[in-house]
Short mmCIF file of C-alpha atoms in Angstrom, two decimals:
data_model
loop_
_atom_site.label_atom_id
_atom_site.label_comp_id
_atom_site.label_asym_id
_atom_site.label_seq_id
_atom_site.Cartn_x
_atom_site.Cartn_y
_atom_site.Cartn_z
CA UNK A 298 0.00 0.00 0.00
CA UNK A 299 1.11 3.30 -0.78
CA UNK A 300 2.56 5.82 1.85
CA UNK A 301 0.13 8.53 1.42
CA UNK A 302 -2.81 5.79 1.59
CA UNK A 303 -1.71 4.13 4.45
CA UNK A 304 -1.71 6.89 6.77
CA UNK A 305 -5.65 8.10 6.76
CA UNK A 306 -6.38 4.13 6.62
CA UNK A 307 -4.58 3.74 9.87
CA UNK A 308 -6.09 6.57 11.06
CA UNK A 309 -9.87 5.48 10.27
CA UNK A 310 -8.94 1.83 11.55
CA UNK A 311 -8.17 3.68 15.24
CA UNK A 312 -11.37 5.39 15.19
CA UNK A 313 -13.49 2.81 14.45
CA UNK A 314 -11.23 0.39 16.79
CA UNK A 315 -11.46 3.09 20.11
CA UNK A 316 -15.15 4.67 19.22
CA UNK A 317 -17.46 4.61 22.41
CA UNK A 318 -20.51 2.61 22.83
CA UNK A 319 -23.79 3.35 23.99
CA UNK A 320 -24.33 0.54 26.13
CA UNK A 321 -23.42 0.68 29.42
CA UNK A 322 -22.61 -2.49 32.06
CA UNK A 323 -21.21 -1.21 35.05
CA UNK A 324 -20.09 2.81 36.56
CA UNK A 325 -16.83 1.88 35.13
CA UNK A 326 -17.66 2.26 31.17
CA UNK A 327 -19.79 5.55 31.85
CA UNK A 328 -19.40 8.44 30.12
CA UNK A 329 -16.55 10.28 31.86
CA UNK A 330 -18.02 13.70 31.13
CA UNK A 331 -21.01 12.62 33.78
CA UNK A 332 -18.51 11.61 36.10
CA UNK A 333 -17.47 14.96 37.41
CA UNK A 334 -18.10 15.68 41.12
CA UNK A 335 -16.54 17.01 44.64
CA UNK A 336 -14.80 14.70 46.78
CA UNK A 337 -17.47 13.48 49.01
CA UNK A 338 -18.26 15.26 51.99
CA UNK A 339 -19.07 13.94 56.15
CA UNK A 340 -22.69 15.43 55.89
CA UNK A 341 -23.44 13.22 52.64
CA UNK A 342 -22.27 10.30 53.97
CA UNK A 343 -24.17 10.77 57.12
CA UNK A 344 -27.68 11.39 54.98
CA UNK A 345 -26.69 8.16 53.09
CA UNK A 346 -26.52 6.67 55.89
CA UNK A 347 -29.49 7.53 57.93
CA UNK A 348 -31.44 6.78 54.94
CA UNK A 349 -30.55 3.06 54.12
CA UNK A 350 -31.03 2.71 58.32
CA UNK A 351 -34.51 4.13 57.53
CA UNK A 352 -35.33 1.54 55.21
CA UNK A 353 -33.48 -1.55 56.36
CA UNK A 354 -35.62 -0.46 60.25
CA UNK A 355 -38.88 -1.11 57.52
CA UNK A 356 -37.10 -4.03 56.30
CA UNK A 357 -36.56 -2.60 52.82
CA UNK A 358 -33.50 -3.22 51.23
CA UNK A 359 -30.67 -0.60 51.30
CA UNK A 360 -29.82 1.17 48.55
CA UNK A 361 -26.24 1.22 46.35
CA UNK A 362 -24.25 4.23 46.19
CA UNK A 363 -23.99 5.18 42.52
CA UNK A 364 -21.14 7.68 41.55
CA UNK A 365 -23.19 9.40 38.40
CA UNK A 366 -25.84 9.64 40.47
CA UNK A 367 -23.68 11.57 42.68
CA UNK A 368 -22.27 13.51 39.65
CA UNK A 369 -25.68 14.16 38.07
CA UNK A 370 -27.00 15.20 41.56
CA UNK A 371 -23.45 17.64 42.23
CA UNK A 372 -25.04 19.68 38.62
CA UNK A 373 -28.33 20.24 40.12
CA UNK A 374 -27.35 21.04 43.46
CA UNK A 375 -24.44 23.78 42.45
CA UNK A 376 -27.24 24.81 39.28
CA UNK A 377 -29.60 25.72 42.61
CA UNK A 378 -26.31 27.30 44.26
CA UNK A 379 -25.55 29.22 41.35
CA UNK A 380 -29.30 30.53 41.59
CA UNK A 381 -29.53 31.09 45.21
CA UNK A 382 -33.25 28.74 44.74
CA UNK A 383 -33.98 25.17 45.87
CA UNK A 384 -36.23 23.38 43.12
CA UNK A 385 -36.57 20.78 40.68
CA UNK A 386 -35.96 22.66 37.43
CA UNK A 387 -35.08 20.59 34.76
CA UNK A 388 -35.33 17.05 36.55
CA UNK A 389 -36.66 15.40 32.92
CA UNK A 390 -32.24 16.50 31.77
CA UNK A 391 -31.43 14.78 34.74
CA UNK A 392 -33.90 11.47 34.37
CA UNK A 393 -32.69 10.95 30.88
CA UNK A 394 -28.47 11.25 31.48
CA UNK A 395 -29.60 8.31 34.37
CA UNK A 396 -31.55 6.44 32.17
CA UNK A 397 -28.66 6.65 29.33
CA UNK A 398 -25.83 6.17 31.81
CA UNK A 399 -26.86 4.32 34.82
CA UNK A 400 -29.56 2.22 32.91
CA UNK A 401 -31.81 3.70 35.01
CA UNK A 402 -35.47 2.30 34.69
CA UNK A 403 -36.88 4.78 37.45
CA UNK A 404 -35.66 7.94 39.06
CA UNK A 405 -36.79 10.56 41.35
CA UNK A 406 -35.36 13.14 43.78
CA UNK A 407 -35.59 14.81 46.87
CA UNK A 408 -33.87 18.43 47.29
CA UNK A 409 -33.40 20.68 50.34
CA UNK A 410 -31.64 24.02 51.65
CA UNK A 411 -30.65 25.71 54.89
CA UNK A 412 -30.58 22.60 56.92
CA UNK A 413 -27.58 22.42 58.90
CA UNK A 414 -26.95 18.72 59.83
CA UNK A 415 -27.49 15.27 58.28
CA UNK A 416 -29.85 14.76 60.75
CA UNK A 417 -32.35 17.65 60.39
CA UNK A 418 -32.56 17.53 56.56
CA UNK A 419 -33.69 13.93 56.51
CA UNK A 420 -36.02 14.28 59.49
CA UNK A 421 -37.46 17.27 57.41
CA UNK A 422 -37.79 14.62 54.23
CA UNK A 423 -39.21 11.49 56.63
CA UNK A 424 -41.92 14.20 57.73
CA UNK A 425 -43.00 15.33 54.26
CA UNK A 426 -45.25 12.40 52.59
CA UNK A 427 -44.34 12.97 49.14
CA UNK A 428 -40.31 12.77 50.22
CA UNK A 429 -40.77 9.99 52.40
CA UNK A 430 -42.89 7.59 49.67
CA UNK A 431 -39.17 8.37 48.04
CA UNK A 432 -37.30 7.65 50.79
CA UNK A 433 -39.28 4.42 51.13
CA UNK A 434 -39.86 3.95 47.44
CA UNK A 435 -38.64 0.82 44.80
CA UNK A 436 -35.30 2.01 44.44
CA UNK A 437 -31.92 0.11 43.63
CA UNK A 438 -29.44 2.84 43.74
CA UNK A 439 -28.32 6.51 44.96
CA UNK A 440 -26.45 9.37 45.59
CA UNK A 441 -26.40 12.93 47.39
CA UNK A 442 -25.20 16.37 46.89
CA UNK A 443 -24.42 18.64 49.20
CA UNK A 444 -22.81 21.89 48.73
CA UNK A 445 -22.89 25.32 50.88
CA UNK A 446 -23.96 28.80 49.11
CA UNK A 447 -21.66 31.70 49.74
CA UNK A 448 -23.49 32.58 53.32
CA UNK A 449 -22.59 28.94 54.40
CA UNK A 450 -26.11 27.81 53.81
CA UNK A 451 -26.40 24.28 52.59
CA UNK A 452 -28.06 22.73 49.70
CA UNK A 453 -28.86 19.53 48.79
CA UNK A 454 -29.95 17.08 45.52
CA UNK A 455 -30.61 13.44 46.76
CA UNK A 456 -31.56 11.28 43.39
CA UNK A 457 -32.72 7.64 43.31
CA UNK A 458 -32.77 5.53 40.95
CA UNK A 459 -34.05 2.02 40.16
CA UNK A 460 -31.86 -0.46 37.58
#
């Protein structure tokens, strides 16, 4: 084969040899762009924490942590930072990187602000129904994000998801 032919054939074989797939088996093979998020923090951990001891005290099973789900959460959460608002705005973005990276079959999410321990912000969640039939809900998998605003206020994006 000549020189100036071999080069771009080389160079289409590597493409096609290192493209991406859409399919996705385990956290590992995830898009890596999804994959950005802060070191995890005490107060997530703790939420976590006193969630799956929620559910395993109503002998439900406890949930996997998921690190997109901890990524996709960190977006909303500094989006509502960014803002200086706690809501839900544009959850459906949020659903559909789960579903197309986590394989995600289900997915909801429960978001706070201004609580100051692990402790208060899920009490606050167990005594809301709608949060709690989350809490409590068919889930597999999840993740939290919790980041303070510039007065030290904290907000949060806790996302579930169901495999």
């Amino acid at each position: 084969m000549k020189r100036k032919l071999y080069l771009p054939f080389l160079a289409l074989l590597a493409v096609l040899t290192f493209s991406c797939s859409s399919e996705v088996s385990d956290d590992t093979s995830l898009d890596q762009t999804v994959l950005i998020a802060p070191a995890t923090k005490i107060i997530e951990v703790e939420i976590l924490e006193l969630i799956n001891n929620h559910r395993i005290e109503l002998s439900l099973a406890p949930l996997k942590y998921l690190s997109v789900i901890k990524s996709v959460a960190f977006t909303h959460t500094d989006y509502m930072v960014s803002i200086n608002q706690v809501s839900h705005d544009n959850f459906f973005e949020r659903k559909e990187r789960l579903v197309e990276n986590a394989a995600a079959i289900k997915v909801s999410e429960n978001v706070a602000y201004a609580y100051n321990s692990a402790e208060t912000v899920v009490n606050a969640w167990l005594n809301s129904p709608g949060h709690k039939a989350i809490i409590e809900g068919d889930f597999t998998d999840f993740d939290i994000s919790a980041e303070k605003n510039s007065e030290g206020k904290w907000y949060f994006t806790n996302i579930f998801i169901k495999r």
